[in-house]
mmCIF file of C-alpha atoms in Angstrom:
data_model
loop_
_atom_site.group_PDB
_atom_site.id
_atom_site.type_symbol
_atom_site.label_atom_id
_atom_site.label_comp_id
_atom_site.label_asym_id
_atom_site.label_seq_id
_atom_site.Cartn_x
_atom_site.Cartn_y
_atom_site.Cartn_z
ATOM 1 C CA UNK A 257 0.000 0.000 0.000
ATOM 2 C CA UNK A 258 1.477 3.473 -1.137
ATOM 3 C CA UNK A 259 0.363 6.616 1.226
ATOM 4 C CA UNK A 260 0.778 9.415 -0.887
ATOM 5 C CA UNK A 261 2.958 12.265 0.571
ATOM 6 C CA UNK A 262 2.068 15.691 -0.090
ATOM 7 C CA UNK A 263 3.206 19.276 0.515
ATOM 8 C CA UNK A 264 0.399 21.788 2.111
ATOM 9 C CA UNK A 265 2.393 24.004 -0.256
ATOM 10 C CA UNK A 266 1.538 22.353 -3.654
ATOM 11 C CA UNK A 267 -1.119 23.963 -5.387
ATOM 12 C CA UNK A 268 -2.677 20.249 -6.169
ATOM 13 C CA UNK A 269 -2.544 20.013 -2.261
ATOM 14 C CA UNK A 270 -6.266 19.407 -1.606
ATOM 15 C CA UNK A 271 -7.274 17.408 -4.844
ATOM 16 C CA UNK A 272 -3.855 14.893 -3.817
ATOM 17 C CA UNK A 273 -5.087 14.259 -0.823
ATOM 18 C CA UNK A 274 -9.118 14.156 -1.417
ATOM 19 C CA UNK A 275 -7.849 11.407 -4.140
ATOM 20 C CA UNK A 276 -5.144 9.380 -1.728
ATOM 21 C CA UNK A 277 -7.822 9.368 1.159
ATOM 22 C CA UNK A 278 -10.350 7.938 -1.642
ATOM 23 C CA UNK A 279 -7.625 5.499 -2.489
ATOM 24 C CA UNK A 280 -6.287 4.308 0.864
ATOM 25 C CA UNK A 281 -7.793 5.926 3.473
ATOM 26 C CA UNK A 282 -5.155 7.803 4.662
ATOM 27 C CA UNK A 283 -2.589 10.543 3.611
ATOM 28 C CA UNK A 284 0.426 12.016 5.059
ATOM 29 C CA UNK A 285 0.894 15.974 4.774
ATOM 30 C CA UNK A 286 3.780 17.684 4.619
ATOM 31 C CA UNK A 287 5.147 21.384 5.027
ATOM 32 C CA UNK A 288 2.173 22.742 7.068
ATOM 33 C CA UNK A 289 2.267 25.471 8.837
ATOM 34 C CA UNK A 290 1.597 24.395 12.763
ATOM 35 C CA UNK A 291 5.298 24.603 14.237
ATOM 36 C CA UNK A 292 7.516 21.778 15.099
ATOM 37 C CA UNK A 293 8.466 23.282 18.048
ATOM 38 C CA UNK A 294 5.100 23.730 19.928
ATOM 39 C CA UNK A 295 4.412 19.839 19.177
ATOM 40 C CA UNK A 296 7.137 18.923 20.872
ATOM 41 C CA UNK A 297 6.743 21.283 23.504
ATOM 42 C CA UNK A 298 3.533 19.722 23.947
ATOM 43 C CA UNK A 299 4.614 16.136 23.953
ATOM 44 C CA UNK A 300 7.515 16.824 26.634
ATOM 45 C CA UNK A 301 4.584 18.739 29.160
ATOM 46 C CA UNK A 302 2.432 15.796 28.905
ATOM 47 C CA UNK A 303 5.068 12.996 29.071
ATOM 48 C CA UNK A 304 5.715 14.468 32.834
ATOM 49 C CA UNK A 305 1.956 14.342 33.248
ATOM 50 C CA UNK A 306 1.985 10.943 32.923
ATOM 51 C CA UNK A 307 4.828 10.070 34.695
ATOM 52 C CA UNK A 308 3.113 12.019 37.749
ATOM 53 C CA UNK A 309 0.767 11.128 40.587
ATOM 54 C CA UNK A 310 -1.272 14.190 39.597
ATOM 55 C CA UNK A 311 -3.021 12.056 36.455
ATOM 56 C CA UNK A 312 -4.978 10.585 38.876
ATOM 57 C CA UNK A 313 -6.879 13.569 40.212
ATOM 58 C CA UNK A 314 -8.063 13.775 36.843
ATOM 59 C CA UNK A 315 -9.865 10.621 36.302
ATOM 60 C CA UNK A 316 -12.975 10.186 33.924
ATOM 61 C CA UNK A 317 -16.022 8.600 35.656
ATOM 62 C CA UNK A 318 -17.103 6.289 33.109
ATOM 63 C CA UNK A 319 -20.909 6.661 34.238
ATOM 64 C CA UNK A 320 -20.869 10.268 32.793
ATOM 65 C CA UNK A 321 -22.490 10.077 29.868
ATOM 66 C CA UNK A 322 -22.812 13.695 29.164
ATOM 67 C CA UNK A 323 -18.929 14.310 28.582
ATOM 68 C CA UNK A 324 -15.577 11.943 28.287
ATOM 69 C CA UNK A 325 -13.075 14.188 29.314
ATOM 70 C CA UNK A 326 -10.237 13.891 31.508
ATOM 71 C CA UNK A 327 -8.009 10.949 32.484
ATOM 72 C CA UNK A 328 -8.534 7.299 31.554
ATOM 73 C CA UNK A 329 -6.084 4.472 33.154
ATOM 74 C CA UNK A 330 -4.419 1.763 31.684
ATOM 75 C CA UNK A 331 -6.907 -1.042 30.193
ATOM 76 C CA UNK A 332 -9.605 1.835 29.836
ATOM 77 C CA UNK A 333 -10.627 0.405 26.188
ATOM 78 C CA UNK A 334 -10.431 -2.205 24.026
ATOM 79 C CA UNK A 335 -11.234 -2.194 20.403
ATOM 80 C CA UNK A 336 -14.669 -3.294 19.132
ATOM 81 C CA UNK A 337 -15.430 -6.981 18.976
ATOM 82 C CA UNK A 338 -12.177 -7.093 20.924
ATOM 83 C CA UNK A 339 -12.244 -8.679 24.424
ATOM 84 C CA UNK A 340 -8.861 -7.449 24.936
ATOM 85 C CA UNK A 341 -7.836 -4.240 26.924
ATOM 86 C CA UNK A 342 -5.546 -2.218 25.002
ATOM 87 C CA UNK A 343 -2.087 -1.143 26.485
ATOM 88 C CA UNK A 344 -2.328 2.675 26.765
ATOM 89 C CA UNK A 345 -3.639 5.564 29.227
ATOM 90 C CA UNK A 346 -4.810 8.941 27.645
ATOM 91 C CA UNK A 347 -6.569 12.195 28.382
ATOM 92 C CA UNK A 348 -9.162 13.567 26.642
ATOM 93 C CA UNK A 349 -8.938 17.164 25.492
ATOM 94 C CA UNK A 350 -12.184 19.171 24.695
ATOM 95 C CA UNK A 351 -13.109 22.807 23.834
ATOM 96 C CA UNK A 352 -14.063 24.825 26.644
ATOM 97 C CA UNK A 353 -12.528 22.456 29.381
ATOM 98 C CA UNK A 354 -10.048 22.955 32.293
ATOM 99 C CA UNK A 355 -6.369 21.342 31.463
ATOM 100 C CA UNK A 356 -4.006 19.946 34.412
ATOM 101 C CA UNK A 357 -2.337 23.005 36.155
ATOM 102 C CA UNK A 358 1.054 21.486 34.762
ATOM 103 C CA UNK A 359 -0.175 21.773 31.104
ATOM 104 C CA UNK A 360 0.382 25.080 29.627
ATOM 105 C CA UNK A 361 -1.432 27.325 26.733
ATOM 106 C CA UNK A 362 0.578 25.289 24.318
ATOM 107 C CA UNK A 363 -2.250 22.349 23.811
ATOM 108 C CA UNK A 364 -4.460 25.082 23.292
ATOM 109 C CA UNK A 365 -2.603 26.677 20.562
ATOM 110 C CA UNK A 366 -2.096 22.535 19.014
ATOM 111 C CA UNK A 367 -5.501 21.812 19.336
ATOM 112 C CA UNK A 368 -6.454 25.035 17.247
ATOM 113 C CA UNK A 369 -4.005 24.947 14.700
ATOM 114 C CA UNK A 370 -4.776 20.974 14.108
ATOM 115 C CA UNK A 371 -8.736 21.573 13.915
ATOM 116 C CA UNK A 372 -8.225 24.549 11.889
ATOM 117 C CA UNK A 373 -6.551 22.124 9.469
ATOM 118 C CA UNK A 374 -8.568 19.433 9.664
ATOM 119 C CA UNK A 375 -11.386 21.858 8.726
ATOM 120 C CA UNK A 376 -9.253 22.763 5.869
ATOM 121 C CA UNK A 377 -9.140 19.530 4.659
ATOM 122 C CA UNK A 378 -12.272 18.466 4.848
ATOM 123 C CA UNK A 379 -13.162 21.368 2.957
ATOM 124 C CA UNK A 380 -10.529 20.088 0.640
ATOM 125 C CA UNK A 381 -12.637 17.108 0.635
ATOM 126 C CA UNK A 382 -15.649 18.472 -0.337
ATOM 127 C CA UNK A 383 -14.096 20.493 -3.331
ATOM 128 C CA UNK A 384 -12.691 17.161 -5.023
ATOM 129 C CA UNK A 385 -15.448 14.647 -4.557
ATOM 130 C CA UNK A 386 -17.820 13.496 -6.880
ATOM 131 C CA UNK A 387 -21.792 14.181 -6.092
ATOM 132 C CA UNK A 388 -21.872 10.996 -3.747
ATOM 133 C CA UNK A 389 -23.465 12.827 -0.740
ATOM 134 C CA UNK A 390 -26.753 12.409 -0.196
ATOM 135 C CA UNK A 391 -28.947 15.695 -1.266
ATOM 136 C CA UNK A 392 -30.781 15.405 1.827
ATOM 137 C CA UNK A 393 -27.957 15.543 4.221
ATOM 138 C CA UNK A 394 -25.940 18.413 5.189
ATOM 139 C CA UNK A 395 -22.452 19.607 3.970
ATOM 140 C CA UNK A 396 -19.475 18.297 5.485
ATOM 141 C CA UNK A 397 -19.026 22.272 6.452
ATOM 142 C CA UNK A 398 -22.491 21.877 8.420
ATOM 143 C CA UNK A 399 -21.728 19.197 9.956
ATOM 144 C CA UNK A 400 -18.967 20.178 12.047
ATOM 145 C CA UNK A 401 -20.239 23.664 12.689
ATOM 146 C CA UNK A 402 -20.722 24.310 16.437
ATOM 147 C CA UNK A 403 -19.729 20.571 17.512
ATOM 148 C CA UNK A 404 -18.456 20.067 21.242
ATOM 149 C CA UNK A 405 -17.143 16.652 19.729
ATOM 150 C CA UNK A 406 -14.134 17.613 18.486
ATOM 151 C CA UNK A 407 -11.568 15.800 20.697
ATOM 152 C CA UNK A 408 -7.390 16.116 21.452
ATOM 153 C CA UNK A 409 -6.459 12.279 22.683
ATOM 154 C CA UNK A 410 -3.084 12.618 24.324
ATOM 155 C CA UNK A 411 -1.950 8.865 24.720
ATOM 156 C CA UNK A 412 0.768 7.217 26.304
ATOM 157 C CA UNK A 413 1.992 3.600 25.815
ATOM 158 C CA UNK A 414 3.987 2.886 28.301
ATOM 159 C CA UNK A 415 7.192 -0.043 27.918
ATOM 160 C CA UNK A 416 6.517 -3.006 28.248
ATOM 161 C CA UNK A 417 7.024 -5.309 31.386
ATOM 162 C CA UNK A 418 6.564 -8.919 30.041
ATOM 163 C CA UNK A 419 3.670 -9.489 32.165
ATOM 164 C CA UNK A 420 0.918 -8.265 29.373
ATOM 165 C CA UNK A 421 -1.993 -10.286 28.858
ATOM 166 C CA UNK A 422 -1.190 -13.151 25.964
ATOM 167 C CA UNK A 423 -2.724 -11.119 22.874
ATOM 168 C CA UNK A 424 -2.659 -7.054 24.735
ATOM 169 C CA UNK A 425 -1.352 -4.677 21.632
ATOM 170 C CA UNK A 426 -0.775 -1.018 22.394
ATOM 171 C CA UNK A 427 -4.094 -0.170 20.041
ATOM 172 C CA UNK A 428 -5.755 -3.660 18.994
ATOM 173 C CA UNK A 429 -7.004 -3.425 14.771
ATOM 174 C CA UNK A 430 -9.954 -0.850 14.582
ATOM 175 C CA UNK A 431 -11.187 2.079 12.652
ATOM 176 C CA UNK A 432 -11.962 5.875 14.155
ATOM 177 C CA UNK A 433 -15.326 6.605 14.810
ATOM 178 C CA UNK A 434 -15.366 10.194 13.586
ATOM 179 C CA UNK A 435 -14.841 12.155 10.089
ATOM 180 C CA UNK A 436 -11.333 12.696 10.225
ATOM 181 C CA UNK A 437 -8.550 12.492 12.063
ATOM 182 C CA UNK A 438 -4.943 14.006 12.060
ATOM 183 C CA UNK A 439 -1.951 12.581 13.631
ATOM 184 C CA UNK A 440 1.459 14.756 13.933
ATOM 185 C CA UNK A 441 3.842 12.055 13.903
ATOM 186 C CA UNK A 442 4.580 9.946 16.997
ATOM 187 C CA UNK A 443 7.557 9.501 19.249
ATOM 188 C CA UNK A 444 8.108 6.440 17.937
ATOM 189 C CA UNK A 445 7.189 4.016 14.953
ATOM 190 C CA UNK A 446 4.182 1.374 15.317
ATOM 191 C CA UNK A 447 1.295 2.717 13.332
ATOM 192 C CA UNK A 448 0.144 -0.010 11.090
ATOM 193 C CA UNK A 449 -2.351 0.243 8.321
ATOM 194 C CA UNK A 450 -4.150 -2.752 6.939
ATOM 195 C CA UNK A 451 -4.887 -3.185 2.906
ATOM 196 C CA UNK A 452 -8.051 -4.760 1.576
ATOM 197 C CA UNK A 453 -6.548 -8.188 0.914
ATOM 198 C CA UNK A 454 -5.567 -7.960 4.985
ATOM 199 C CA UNK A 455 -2.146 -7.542 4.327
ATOM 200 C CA UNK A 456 -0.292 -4.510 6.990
ATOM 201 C CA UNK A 457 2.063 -1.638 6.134
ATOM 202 C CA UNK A 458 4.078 0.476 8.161
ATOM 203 C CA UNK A 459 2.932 4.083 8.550
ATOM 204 C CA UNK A 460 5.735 6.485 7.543
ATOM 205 C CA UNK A 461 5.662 10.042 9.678
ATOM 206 C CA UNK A 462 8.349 11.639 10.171
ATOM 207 C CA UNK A 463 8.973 14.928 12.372
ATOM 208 C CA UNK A 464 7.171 17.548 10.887
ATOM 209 C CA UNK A 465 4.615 15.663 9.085
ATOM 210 C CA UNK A 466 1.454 14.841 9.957
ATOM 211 C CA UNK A 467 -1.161 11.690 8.985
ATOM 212 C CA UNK A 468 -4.223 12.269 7.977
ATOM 213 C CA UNK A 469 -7.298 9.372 7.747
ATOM 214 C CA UNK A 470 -10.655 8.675 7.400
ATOM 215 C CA UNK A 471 -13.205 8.014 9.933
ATOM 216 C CA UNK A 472 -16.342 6.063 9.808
ATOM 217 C CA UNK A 473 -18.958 9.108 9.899
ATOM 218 C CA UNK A 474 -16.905 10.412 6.867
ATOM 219 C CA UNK A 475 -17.424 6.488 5.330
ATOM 220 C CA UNK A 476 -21.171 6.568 6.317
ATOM 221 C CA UNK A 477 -21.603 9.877 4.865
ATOM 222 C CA UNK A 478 -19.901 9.258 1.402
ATOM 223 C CA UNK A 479 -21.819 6.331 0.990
ATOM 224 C CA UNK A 480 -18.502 4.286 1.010
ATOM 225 C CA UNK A 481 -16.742 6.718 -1.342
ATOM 226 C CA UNK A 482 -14.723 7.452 1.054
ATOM 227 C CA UNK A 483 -12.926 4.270 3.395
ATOM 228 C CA UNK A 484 -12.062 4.705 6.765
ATOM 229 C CA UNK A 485 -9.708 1.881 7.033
ATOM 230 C CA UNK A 486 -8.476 -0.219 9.507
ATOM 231 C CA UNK A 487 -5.145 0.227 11.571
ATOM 232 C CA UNK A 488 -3.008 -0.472 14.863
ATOM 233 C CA UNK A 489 -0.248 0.228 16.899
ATOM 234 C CA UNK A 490 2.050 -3.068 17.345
ATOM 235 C CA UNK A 491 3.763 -3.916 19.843
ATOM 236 C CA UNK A 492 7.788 -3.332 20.087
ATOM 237 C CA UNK A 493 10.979 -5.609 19.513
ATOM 238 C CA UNK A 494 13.999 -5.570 20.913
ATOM 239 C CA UNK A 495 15.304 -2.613 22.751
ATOM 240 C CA UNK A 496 12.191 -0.658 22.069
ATOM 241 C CA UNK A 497 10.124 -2.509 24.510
ATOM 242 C CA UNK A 498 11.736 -0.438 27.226
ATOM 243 C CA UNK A 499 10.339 3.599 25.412
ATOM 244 C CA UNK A 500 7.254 4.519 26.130
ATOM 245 C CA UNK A 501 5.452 5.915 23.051
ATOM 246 C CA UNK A 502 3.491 9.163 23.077
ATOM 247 C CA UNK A 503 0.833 10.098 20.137
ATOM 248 C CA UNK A 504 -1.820 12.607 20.053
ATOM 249 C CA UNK A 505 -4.693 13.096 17.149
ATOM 250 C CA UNK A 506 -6.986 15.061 16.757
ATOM 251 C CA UNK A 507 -10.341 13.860 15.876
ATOM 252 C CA UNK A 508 -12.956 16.098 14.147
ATOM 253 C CA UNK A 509 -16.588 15.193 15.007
ATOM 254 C CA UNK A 510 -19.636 15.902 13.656
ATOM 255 C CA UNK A 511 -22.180 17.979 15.862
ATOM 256 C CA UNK A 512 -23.942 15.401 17.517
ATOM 257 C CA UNK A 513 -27.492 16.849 15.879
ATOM 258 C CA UNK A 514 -26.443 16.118 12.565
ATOM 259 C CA UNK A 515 -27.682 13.540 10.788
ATOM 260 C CA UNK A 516 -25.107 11.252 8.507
ATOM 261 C CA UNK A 517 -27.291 8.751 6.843
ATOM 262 C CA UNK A 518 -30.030 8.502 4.569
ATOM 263 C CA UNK A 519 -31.613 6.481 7.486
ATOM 264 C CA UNK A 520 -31.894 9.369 9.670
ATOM 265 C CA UNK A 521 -29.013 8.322 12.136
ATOM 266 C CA UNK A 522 -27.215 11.405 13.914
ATOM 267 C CA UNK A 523 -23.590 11.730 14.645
ATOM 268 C CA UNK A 524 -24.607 11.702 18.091
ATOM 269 C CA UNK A 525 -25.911 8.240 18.235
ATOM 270 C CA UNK A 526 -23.654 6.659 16.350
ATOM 271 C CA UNK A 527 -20.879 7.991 18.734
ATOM 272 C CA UNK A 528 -22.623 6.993 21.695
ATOM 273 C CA UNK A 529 -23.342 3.536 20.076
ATOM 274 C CA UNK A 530 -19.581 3.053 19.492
ATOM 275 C CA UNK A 531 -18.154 4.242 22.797
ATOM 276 C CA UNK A 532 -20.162 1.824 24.257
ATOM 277 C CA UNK A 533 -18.738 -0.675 22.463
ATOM 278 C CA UNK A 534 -14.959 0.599 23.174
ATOM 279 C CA UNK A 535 -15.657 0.732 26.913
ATOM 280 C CA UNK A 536 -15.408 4.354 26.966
ATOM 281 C CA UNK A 537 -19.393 4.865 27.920
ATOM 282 C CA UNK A 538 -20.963 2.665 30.669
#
């Protein structure tokens, strides 16, 4: 499988990756514009979070059903029709919510700059695809106006020990429940995406770049057009077993009023539907 690479400053920028995220499912973007520097800032203020005590004041109570922000342990979810926890903790970062007193402005500033992109793209979207949206459902544009969904997920994967549960991954084979999602590359390699005849491929992001993929609203919406496809984090080898890895994407959601099927199904059951089945919502 061949991601296509492309520069935010090519002038073909949004029609190469409308056509590689019709292809594949997934793109990788290049030369942007949201600085190196603040995502690494970023990733060094949370890795101390994590490594702290003070995580724990922060814990989500799964019985809320109203919001899913804050802390989640280790063996919070699993992936669906996986019995399986996976091997990560993460925070959830929302609009118009308190951060840890450690964390500075600086996720504030990442979390803009990525969902001012991702709108960009899916406006990019939108531009380059044929009619296969539904006349009676709203534009992509609509769709995420106003949403509370939209969602920063800091993980951490911490090393491993040896004493995992036989078949525990760091992110078990699934697909992302929203429209899109962008990843600024990793601390360290183990995305995996999976081809239609099941074979896997490496994910290629380096420093500066950042992946982009479809999610299963966008999927549902297109009619298929678009393919949110399915990927994972593996587990390390060798030496690596001892790094934690640290990720963060940025999921864009549609408002949870908005309806994405002909069948009249809204953005905000289908999420709810799914998080159940992750063991996000009790």
């Amino acid at each position: 499988m061949q991601l296509a690479k492309v520069s935010y400053r090519s002038p073909q920028v949004g029609k190469a990756i409308a056509q590689s995220l019709q292809q594949t499912g997934f793109a990788i973007l290049c030369d942007h514009e949201i600085p190196v520097e603040t995502i690494q800032f970023v990733y060094q203020e949370w890795r101390s979070f994590f490594a702290s005590a003070a995580k724990h004041d922060y814990l989500h109570d799964i019985h809320e059903t109203n919001s899913q922000a804050g802390y989640f342990p280790m063996l919070a979810e699993h992936a669906k029709d996986y019995g399986i926890a996976d091997l990560k903790e993460f925070f959830h970062v929302y609009q118009r919510q308190d951060l840890p007193t450690q964390i500075s402005h600086h996720t504030w500033q990442l979390f803009n700059d990525l969902l001012n992109l991702a709108k960009e793209i899916l406006g990019w979207i939108e531009i380059d695809t044929p009619q296969v949206f539904p006349d009676q459902l709203e534009s992509l544009q609509q769709m995420i106006a106003h949403s509370p969904n939209h969602l920063l997920r800091i993980l951490h994967y911490p090393p491993l020990t040896g004493s995992e549960q036989i078949g525990a991954v760091r992110a078990a084979a699934h697909q992302d429940i929203n429209l899109i999602t962008l990843l600024p590359a990793a601390t360290h390699n183990g995305l995996q995406v999976q081809d239609l005849e099941g074979h896997w491929y490496e994910v290629p992001c380096c420093l500066g770049e950042i992946v982009i993929n479809v999610g299963d609203m966008l999927q549902v919406a297109s009619g298929g057009y678009y393919r949110s496809t399915t990927h994972r984090v593996v587990n390390p080898i060798g030496l690596e077993t001892g790094r934690s890895r640290y990720s963060m994407p940025l999921f864009l959601h549609a408002h949870p009023a908005s309806i994405i099927s002909t069948t009249g199904l809204t953005a905000g059951t289908y999420l709810a539907e799914r998080l159940q089945q992750i063991g996000i919502l009790g």
